[in-house]
Amino acid sequence: MHGPFQFHFIALVYKISQLVGAPDNGVNTTTVRILAATLGTIIVCLPYFLRDYLGKWGAWLACFLLAVSPSMVYFSRFAREDIYMACFTLLLVVSVARYIRDRKMRWLLLAALALSLSYATKEATFLTVAVFGSFFGALVAWELGLRRPIRSRLSREDAPWYVPRTAAPIALAVYFIVLGLVAKFFFGWLKALSIYVTDPKNTSTADLFVQGLKDRTVEIVPWIGIILGCYVLFILGREMFGYSPPSGRRGLMAKVDPERQPVLDTIVTMPWTHWFFAVLVGWTIFLVLFTVLFTNIKNGIGDGIWQGLYYWIQQQQVARGGQPWYYYLLLIPLYEQIGVVFGFIGVVRCLIRPTRLRLFLVYWFI
């Protein structure tokens, strides 16, 4: 049944509908679609907040294409997790992009909100984290490589045309080679694990192991909260007694170029209040939804962390539908002709004039 988000919020819609006197005691085919329609409407508006990246007209065009997309229109009136995931995933992209540009805490808090709600919606969040995390790692590898000049260290006579200016392309190539090897090992292990846990002979053993993980997690999580709280109190205490960090860019900050290395600069200059409140927002949403408003704390924490992962591993062997790998390559052009055309135009434009966001959108698209 996936995560608890849909159950909580559709129940909230039903309750509000009852209070305003909707037909059928608030439970009908209209009210059940209100949540999906609302989030579908929010999706249409989200590209507007990327206008600094896409340009004013590019952002408005993206909003228009989402508004007329047959898939978005269909899933926006369909009480399933698909439209919720689409909304939270796009909200996560917008929030992170705006935080890197503006460095305002509200965008990081919104990103934590989107990620936590996505996790409380469906196990597809694991794929979101894998795709976004792998691209983020590529950006970090590229920006680290920018610090190592290569061509300038060689004389003009000794430098062939194919020698890069910096070590960034080499760092990126090494990163993807290592990532590919790790992914090959991981997916092979995941397949073997899925075969094991779905074997009827091993089901009881796997269930007992997961239950043990849940029990130990419930014991450990409060201590993690206590340690984090003590760390924050320590920082607050230092500030209360007049200690303030040195002004200016020192240490690691001084080695990062904000213009050429915006992602690294965002990481090393992030104030502790930003990440602390982002963690607080994410964990609060997790606890509220998975513990059913704090009425099932013990089972809620364990299930929220491990049960979704256990279910996802089991589903690797199910292979629902059994479609071939090119299934969506045939299906999408039947419904999203405009999106496919503009998508390929965007890929070409990205190759001609690449930016970090354009490269990410192409990476995500592929």
Coordinates of C-alpha atoms in Angstrom, one line a residue:
M1 CA 0.0 0.0 0.0
H2 CA 3.1 2.2 -0.1
G3 CA 3.5 5.2 2.3
P4 CA 1.0 6.8 4.7
F5 CA 0.8 10.2 3.0
Q6 CA -2.2 9.4 0.8
F7 CA -4.2 7.9 3.7
H8 CA -3.7 10.8 6.0
F9 CA -4.4 13.6 3.6
I10 CA -7.4 12.0 1.8
A11 CA -8.8 11.4 5.2
L12 CA -8.2 15.1 6.0
V13 CA -10.0 16.0 2.8
Y14 CA -12.9 13.8 3.7
K15 CA -13.1 15.4 7.2
I16 CA -13.1 18.9 5.8
S17 CA -15.8 17.9 3.2
Q18 CA -18.0 16.6 6.0
L19 CA -17.6 19.8 7.9
V20 CA -18.7 21.9 4.9
G21 CA -21.7 19.6 4.2
A22 CA -20.5 17.9 1.0
P23 CA -22.8 15.1 -0.4
D24 CA -22.5 11.5 0.7
N25 CA -21.1 12.6 4.1
G26 CA -18.0 14.1 2.3
V27 CA -17.0 10.8 0.7
N28 CA -17.6 10.8 -3.1
T29 CA -15.8 10.6 -6.4
T30 CA -15.2 14.4 -6.3
T31 CA -13.6 14.7 -2.9
V32 CA -11.4 11.7 -3.4
R33 CA -9.8 13.5 -6.3
I34 CA -9.3 16.9 -4.6
L35 CA -5.8 16.0 -3.3
A36 CA -4.6 14.8 -6.7
A37 CA -6.0 17.8 -8.5
T38 CA -4.5 20.2 -6.0
L39 CA -1.0 18.7 -6.3
G40 CA -1.4 18.5 -10.1
T41 CA -2.2 22.2 -10.1
I42 CA 0.9 23.0 -7.9
I43 CA 3.1 21.1 -10.5
V44 CA 1.9 23.4 -13.2
C45 CA 3.1 26.4 -11.2
L46 CA 6.5 25.1 -10.0
P47 CA 8.6 25.9 -13.2
Y48 CA 7.8 29.6 -12.6
F49 CA 10.3 29.5 -9.7
L50 CA 13.0 28.3 -12.1
R51 CA 12.8 31.5 -14.2
D52 CA 16.3 32.6 -13.2
Y53 CA 17.6 29.4 -14.8
L54 CA 15.1 28.8 -17.7
G55 CA 14.4 32.4 -18.5
K56 CA 11.0 34.1 -18.1
W57 CA 9.5 32.7 -21.3
G58 CA 11.1 29.3 -20.8
A59 CA 9.5 29.0 -17.4
W60 CA 6.1 30.1 -18.7
L61 CA 6.4 27.6 -21.6
A62 CA 7.3 24.8 -19.1
C63 CA 4.2 25.7 -17.1
F64 CA 2.0 25.6 -20.2
L65 CA 3.4 22.3 -21.4
L66 CA 2.6 20.7 -17.9
A67 CA -0.9 22.2 -18.0
V68 CA -1.7 20.6 -21.3
S69 CA 0.2 17.3 -20.8
P70 CA -2.2 14.4 -21.2
S71 CA -0.3 12.4 -18.6
M72 CA -0.5 15.2 -16.0
V73 CA -4.2 15.8 -16.7
Y74 CA -4.9 12.1 -16.3
F75 CA -3.0 11.5 -13.1
S76 CA -4.3 14.8 -11.6
R77 CA -7.7 13.2 -11.4
F78 CA -6.5 9.8 -10.3
A79 CA -6.2 8.9 -6.6
R80 CA -2.9 7.2 -6.8
E81 CA 0.6 8.0 -5.7
D82 CA 1.9 9.0 -9.1
I83 CA 0.9 12.6 -9.1
Y84 CA 2.0 13.1 -5.5
M85 CA 5.5 11.7 -6.4
A86 CA 5.7 14.0 -9.4
C87 CA 4.8 17.0 -7.4
F88 CA 7.2 16.3 -4.5
T89 CA 10.1 15.4 -6.9
L90 CA 9.7 18.5 -8.9
L91 CA 9.4 20.6 -5.7
L92 CA 12.6 19.0 -4.5
V93 CA 14.4 20.0 -7.8
V94 CA 13.1 23.6 -7.6
S95 CA 14.0 24.0 -3.9
V96 CA 17.5 22.7 -4.3
A97 CA 18.1 24.9 -7.4
R98 CA 16.8 28.0 -5.7
Y99 CA 18.8 27.3 -2.5
I100 CA 22.1 27.0 -4.5
R101 CA 21.4 30.3 -6.1
D102 CA 19.8 32.3 -3.2
R103 CA 21.2 30.5 -0.1
K104 CA 17.9 31.3 1.8
M105 CA 17.0 28.8 4.4
R106 CA 13.3 28.6 3.4
W107 CA 14.3 26.8 0.2
L108 CA 16.3 24.2 2.0
L109 CA 13.4 23.6 4.4
L110 CA 11.1 23.2 1.4
A111 CA 13.5 20.7 -0.1
A112 CA 13.5 18.7 3.2
L113 CA 9.7 18.9 3.2
A114 CA 9.5 17.6 -0.4
L115 CA 11.9 14.7 0.3
S116 CA 10.2 13.6 3.5
L117 CA 6.7 13.8 1.9
S118 CA 8.0 11.9 -1.1
Y119 CA 9.4 9.2 1.2
A120 CA 6.1 9.0 3.0
T121 CA 4.3 8.5 -0.4
K122 CA 6.1 5.8 -2.3
E123 CA 9.3 3.6 -2.4
A124 CA 10.2 5.3 -5.7
T125 CA 11.9 7.8 -3.6
F126 CA 14.9 5.4 -3.5
L127 CA 15.2 5.8 -7.3
T128 CA 14.9 9.6 -6.9
V129 CA 17.7 9.7 -4.4
A130 CA 19.9 7.4 -6.6
V131 CA 19.4 9.6 -9.7
F132 CA 19.7 12.9 -8.0
G133 CA 22.6 11.7 -5.7
S134 CA 24.6 10.3 -8.6
F135 CA 24.3 13.6 -10.5
F136 CA 25.2 15.6 -7.4
G137 CA 28.3 13.4 -7.0
A138 CA 29.2 14.1 -10.6
L139 CA 29.0 17.8 -10.0
V140 CA 31.2 17.5 -6.9
A141 CA 33.8 15.5 -8.9
W142 CA 33.8 18.1 -11.7
E143 CA 34.2 21.0 -9.3
L144 CA 37.0 19.3 -7.4
G145 CA 38.8 18.7 -10.7
L146 CA 38.5 22.4 -11.6
R147 CA 41.1 23.1 -8.9
R148 CA 43.8 21.1 -10.7
P149 CA 45.1 22.8 -13.9
I150 CA 46.7 20.6 -16.5
R151 CA 47.2 22.6 -19.8
S152 CA 48.8 25.6 -18.1
R153 CA 51.5 23.3 -16.6
L154 CA 52.6 22.2 -20.0
S155 CA 54.4 24.2 -22.5
R156 CA 52.6 25.1 -25.7
E157 CA 54.7 22.7 -27.7
D158 CA 54.1 19.8 -25.4
A159 CA 50.3 20.3 -25.0
P160 CA 48.3 18.4 -27.6
W161 CA 44.9 19.8 -28.5
Y162 CA 43.0 17.1 -26.6
V163 CA 44.6 17.9 -23.2
P164 CA 42.0 19.5 -21.0
R165 CA 42.5 22.8 -19.2
T166 CA 41.8 21.2 -15.8
A167 CA 41.5 17.8 -14.3
A168 CA 37.7 18.1 -14.2
P169 CA 37.0 15.8 -17.2
I170 CA 39.3 13.2 -15.8
A171 CA 37.8 13.4 -12.4
L172 CA 34.3 13.0 -14.0
A173 CA 35.4 10.0 -16.0
V174 CA 36.9 8.3 -13.0
Y175 CA 33.8 9.1 -11.0
F176 CA 31.4 7.4 -13.5
I177 CA 33.7 4.4 -13.9
V178 CA 33.7 3.8 -10.2
L179 CA 30.0 4.5 -10.0
G180 CA 29.4 2.0 -12.8
L181 CA 31.4 -0.7 -11.0
V182 CA 29.6 0.0 -7.7
A183 CA 26.2 0.0 -9.4
K184 CA 27.0 -3.3 -11.2
F185 CA 27.9 -4.9 -7.9
F186 CA 25.0 -3.4 -6.0
F187 CA 22.3 -4.4 -8.5
G188 CA 23.7 -7.9 -8.6
W189 CA 23.6 -8.1 -4.9
L190 CA 20.1 -6.6 -4.8
K191 CA 18.9 -9.3 -7.3
A192 CA 20.4 -12.1 -5.2
L193 CA 18.9 -10.6 -2.0
S194 CA 15.5 -10.3 -3.7
I195 CA 15.6 -13.9 -4.8
Y196 CA 16.5 -15.0 -1.3
V197 CA 13.8 -13.0 0.6
T198 CA 11.0 -14.0 -1.9
D199 CA 11.8 -17.7 -1.6
P200 CA 9.1 -19.2 0.6
K201 CA 11.7 -21.2 2.5
N202 CA 13.4 -18.0 3.6
T203 CA 10.4 -15.8 4.2
S204 CA 10.2 -16.4 8.0
T205 CA 14.0 -15.9 8.4
A206 CA 13.9 -12.6 6.5
D207 CA 10.8 -11.4 8.4
L208 CA 12.6 -12.1 11.7
F209 CA 15.7 -10.3 10.6
V210 CA 13.8 -7.2 9.5
Q211 CA 11.8 -7.2 12.7
G212 CA 15.1 -7.2 14.6
L213 CA 16.2 -4.2 12.6
K214 CA 13.0 -2.4 13.5
D215 CA 13.4 -3.1 17.2
R216 CA 17.0 -2.0 17.3
T217 CA 16.2 1.1 15.3
V218 CA 13.6 2.2 17.8
E219 CA 16.2 1.9 20.5
I220 CA 18.9 3.8 18.6
V221 CA 16.9 6.7 17.0
P222 CA 16.2 8.5 20.3
W223 CA 20.0 8.5 21.1
I224 CA 20.7 10.0 17.7
G225 CA 18.3 12.8 18.5
I226 CA 19.9 13.3 21.9
I227 CA 23.4 13.5 20.4
L228 CA 22.2 16.0 17.7
G229 CA 20.5 18.0 20.4
C230 CA 23.6 18.2 22.5
Y231 CA 25.6 19.3 19.6
V232 CA 23.2 22.1 18.8
L233 CA 23.2 23.2 22.5
F234 CA 27.0 23.2 22.4
I235 CA 26.9 25.6 19.4
L236 CA 24.3 27.8 20.9
G237 CA 26.3 27.9 24.2
R238 CA 29.4 29.1 22.4
E239 CA 27.4 31.8 20.6
M240 CA 25.7 32.9 23.9
F241 CA 29.1 33.3 25.5
G242 CA 30.3 35.6 22.8
Y243 CA 32.1 33.2 20.5
S244 CA 31.7 33.9 16.8
P245 CA 33.4 32.2 13.9
P246 CA 36.1 34.2 12.1
S247 CA 34.8 36.6 9.5
G248 CA 35.7 36.2 5.9
R249 CA 36.5 33.0 3.9
R250 CA 39.0 31.0 5.8
G251 CA 40.3 27.4 5.7
L252 CA 38.3 25.2 3.3
M253 CA 36.1 28.1 2.3
A254 CA 39.1 30.1 0.9
K255 CA 39.9 27.2 -1.5
V256 CA 36.5 27.2 -3.1
D257 CA 35.6 29.6 -5.9
P258 CA 31.9 30.6 -5.6
E259 CA 31.6 31.3 -9.3
R260 CA 33.2 28.2 -10.7
Q261 CA 32.3 25.8 -7.8
P262 CA 28.8 26.8 -6.7
V263 CA 27.8 23.4 -5.4
L264 CA 31.0 23.0 -3.3
D265 CA 30.6 26.6 -2.1
T266 CA 27.0 25.9 -1.0
I267 CA 28.2 22.9 1.0
V268 CA 31.2 24.4 2.8
T269 CA 29.4 27.8 3.6
M270 CA 26.1 26.3 4.7
P271 CA 25.2 27.7 8.2
W272 CA 24.5 25.1 10.9
T273 CA 21.0 26.5 11.4
H274 CA 20.1 25.6 7.8
W275 CA 20.9 21.9 7.9
F276 CA 19.7 21.6 11.5
F277 CA 16.2 23.0 10.8
A278 CA 16.1 21.0 7.5
V279 CA 16.8 17.8 9.4
L280 CA 14.2 18.9 12.0
V281 CA 11.5 19.5 9.3
G282 CA 12.2 16.1 7.6
W283 CA 12.1 14.1 10.8
T284 CA 9.0 15.8 12.1
I285 CA 7.1 15.0 8.9
F286 CA 8.4 11.4 9.0
L287 CA 7.4 10.9 12.7
V288 CA 4.0 12.5 12.3
L289 CA 3.0 10.5 9.3
F290 CA 4.6 7.1 10.0
T291 CA 3.5 7.0 13.7
V292 CA -0.1 7.9 12.7
L293 CA 0.0 11.3 14.6
F294 CA 2.2 9.8 17.4
T295 CA -0.3 7.0 18.2
N296 CA 2.0 4.2 17.1
I297 CA 5.5 5.4 17.8
K298 CA 7.3 2.1 18.3
N299 CA 6.0 0.3 15.1
G300 CA 5.9 3.5 13.1
I301 CA 9.6 4.4 13.4
G302 CA 10.7 0.8 12.5
D303 CA 8.2 0.4 9.7
G304 CA 9.0 3.8 8.3
I305 CA 12.7 3.1 8.0
W306 CA 12.8 -0.6 7.1
Q307 CA 9.4 -1.9 6.0
G308 CA 9.4 0.2 2.8
L309 CA 12.9 -0.9 1.9
Y310 CA 12.0 -4.5 2.6
Y311 CA 8.9 -4.3 0.4
W312 CA 10.9 -2.6 -2.4
I313 CA 13.5 -5.4 -2.3
Q314 CA 10.8 -8.0 -2.5
Q315 CA 9.2 -6.3 -5.5
Q316 CA 12.5 -6.6 -7.5
Q317 CA 11.5 -10.2 -8.3
V318 CA 7.9 -9.4 -9.0
A319 CA 8.6 -7.4 -12.2
R320 CA 5.0 -6.3 -12.6
G321 CA 4.0 -6.3 -16.2
G322 CA 7.3 -7.7 -17.4
Q323 CA 7.6 -5.0 -20.1
P324 CA 10.8 -4.8 -22.2
W325 CA 13.3 -2.1 -21.5
Y326 CA 12.1 0.0 -24.5
Y327 CA 8.4 -0.1 -23.3
Y328 CA 8.2 3.6 -22.4
L329 CA 10.2 4.7 -25.5
L330 CA 7.2 3.4 -27.5
L331 CA 4.5 4.6 -25.0
I332 CA 5.5 8.2 -24.3
P333 CA 5.5 9.4 -27.9
L334 CA 1.9 8.2 -28.2
Y335 CA 0.7 10.6 -25.5
E336 CA 3.4 13.3 -25.1
Q337 CA 4.4 14.3 -28.6
I338 CA 4.9 18.0 -27.7
G339 CA 6.9 17.1 -24.6
V340 CA 9.1 14.7 -26.6
V341 CA 9.8 17.3 -29.3
F342 CA 10.6 20.1 -26.8
G343 CA 12.6 17.5 -24.8
F344 CA 14.9 16.7 -27.8
I345 CA 15.2 20.4 -28.5
G346 CA 16.3 21.0 -24.9
V347 CA 18.9 18.2 -25.2
V348 CA 20.4 19.8 -28.3
R349 CA 20.4 23.2 -26.6
C350 CA 22.1 21.7 -23.6
L351 CA 24.8 20.2 -25.7
I352 CA 25.4 23.6 -27.4
R353 CA 25.2 25.8 -24.2
P354 CA 25.4 23.6 -21.2
T355 CA 24.6 24.8 -17.7
R356 CA 24.4 22.7 -14.5
L357 CA 20.6 22.8 -14.4
R358 CA 20.3 21.9 -18.1
L359 CA 22.7 19.0 -17.7
F360 CA 20.7 17.8 -14.7
L361 CA 17.4 18.0 -16.6
V362 CA 18.9 16.0 -19.5
Y363 CA 20.4 13.5 -17.1
W364 CA 17.0 13.2 -15.4
F365 CA 15.2 12.9 -18.7
I366 CA 17.4 10.1 -20.0

